[in-house]
PDB file of C-alpha atoms in Angstrom:
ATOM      1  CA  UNK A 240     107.764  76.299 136.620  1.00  0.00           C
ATOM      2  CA  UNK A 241     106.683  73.844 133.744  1.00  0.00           C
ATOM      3  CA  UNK A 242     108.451  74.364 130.868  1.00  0.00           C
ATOM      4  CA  UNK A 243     105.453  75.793 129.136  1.00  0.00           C
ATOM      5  CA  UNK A 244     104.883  78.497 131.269  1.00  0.00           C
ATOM      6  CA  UNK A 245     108.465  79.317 130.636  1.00  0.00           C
ATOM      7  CA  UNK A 246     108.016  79.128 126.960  1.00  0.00           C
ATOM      8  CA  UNK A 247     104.607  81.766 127.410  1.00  0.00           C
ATOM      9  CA  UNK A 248     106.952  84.079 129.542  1.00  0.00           C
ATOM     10  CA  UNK A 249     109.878  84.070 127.353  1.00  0.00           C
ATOM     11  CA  UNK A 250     106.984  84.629 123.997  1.00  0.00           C
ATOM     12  CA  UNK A 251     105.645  87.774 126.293  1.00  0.00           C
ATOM     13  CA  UNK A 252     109.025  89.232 126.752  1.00  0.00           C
ATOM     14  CA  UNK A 253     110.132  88.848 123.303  1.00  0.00           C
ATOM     15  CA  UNK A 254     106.864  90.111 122.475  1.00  0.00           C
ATOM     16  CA  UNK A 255     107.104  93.368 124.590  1.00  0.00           C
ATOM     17  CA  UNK A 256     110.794  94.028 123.615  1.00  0.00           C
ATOM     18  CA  UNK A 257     109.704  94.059 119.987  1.00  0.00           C
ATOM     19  CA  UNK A 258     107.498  96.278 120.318  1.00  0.00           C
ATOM     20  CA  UNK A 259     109.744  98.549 122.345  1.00  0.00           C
ATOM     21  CA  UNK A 260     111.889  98.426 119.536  1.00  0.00           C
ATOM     22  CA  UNK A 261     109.339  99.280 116.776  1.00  0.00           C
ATOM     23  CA  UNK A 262     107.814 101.837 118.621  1.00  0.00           C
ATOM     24  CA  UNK A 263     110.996 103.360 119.490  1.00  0.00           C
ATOM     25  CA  UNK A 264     112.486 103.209 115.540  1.00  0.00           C
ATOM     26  CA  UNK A 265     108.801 104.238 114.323  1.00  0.00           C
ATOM     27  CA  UNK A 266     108.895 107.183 116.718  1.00  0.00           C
ATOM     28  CA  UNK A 267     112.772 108.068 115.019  1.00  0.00           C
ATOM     29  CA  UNK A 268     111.089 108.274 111.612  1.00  0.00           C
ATOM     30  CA  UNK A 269     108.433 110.081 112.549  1.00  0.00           C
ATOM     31  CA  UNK A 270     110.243 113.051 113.693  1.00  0.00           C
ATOM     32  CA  UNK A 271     112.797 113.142 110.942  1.00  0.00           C
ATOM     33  CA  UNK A 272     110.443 113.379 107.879  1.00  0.00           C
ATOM     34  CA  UNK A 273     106.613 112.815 108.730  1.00  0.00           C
ATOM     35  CA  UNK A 274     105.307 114.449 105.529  1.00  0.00           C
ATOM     36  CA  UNK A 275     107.546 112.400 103.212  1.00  0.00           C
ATOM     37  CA  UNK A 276     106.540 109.024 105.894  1.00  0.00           C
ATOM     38  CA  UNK A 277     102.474 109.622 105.420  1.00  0.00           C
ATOM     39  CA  UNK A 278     102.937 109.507 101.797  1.00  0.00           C
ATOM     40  CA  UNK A 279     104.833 106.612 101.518  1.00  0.00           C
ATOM     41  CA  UNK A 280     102.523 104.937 103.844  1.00  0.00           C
ATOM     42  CA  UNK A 281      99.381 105.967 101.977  1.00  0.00           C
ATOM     43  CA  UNK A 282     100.942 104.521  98.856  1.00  0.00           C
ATOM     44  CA  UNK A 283     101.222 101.451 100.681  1.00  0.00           C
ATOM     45  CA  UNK A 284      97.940 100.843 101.648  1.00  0.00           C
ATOM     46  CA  UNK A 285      96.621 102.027  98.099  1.00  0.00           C
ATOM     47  CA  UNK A 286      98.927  99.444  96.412  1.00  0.00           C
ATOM     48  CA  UNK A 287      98.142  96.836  98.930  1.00  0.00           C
ATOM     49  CA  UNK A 288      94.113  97.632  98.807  1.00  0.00           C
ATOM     50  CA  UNK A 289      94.748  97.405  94.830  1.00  0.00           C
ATOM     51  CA  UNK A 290      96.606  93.890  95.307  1.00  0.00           C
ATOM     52  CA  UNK A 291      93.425  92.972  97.434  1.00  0.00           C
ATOM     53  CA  UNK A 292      91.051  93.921  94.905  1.00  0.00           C
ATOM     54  CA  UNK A 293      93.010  91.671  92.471  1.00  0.00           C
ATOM     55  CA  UNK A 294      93.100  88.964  94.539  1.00  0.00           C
ATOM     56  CA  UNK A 295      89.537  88.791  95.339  1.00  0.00           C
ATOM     57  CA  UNK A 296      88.446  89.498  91.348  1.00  0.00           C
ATOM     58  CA  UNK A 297      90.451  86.245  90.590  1.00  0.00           C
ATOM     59  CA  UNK A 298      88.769  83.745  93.320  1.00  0.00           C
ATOM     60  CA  UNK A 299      85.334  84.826  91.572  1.00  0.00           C
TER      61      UNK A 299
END
């Protein structure tokens, strides 16, 4: 093989091996404390949204 179809394969399996272990350490979470999980994602995405806002109100 040329070595850039060994440096797509090697990207793919890295790719799918992280996401094994996400999903797998996501899924952990999950069942320990989902309530307490949501929460802390949904103040996440309002602080991040908020950032946004920010963000776009100073490029105006």
């Amino acid at each position: 093989m040329s070595k850039r179809a060994v440096n797509m394969t090697k990207g793919i399996a890295l790719g799918v091996v992280t996401g094994a272990t996400v999903g797998y350490m996501s899924n952990r979470i999950m069942s320990k404390n989902p309530k307490s999980l949501k929460r802390k994602a949904n103040d996440m995405m309002s602080a991040f949204s908020q950032i946004m806002n920010d963000i776009s109100y100073m490029l105006k």
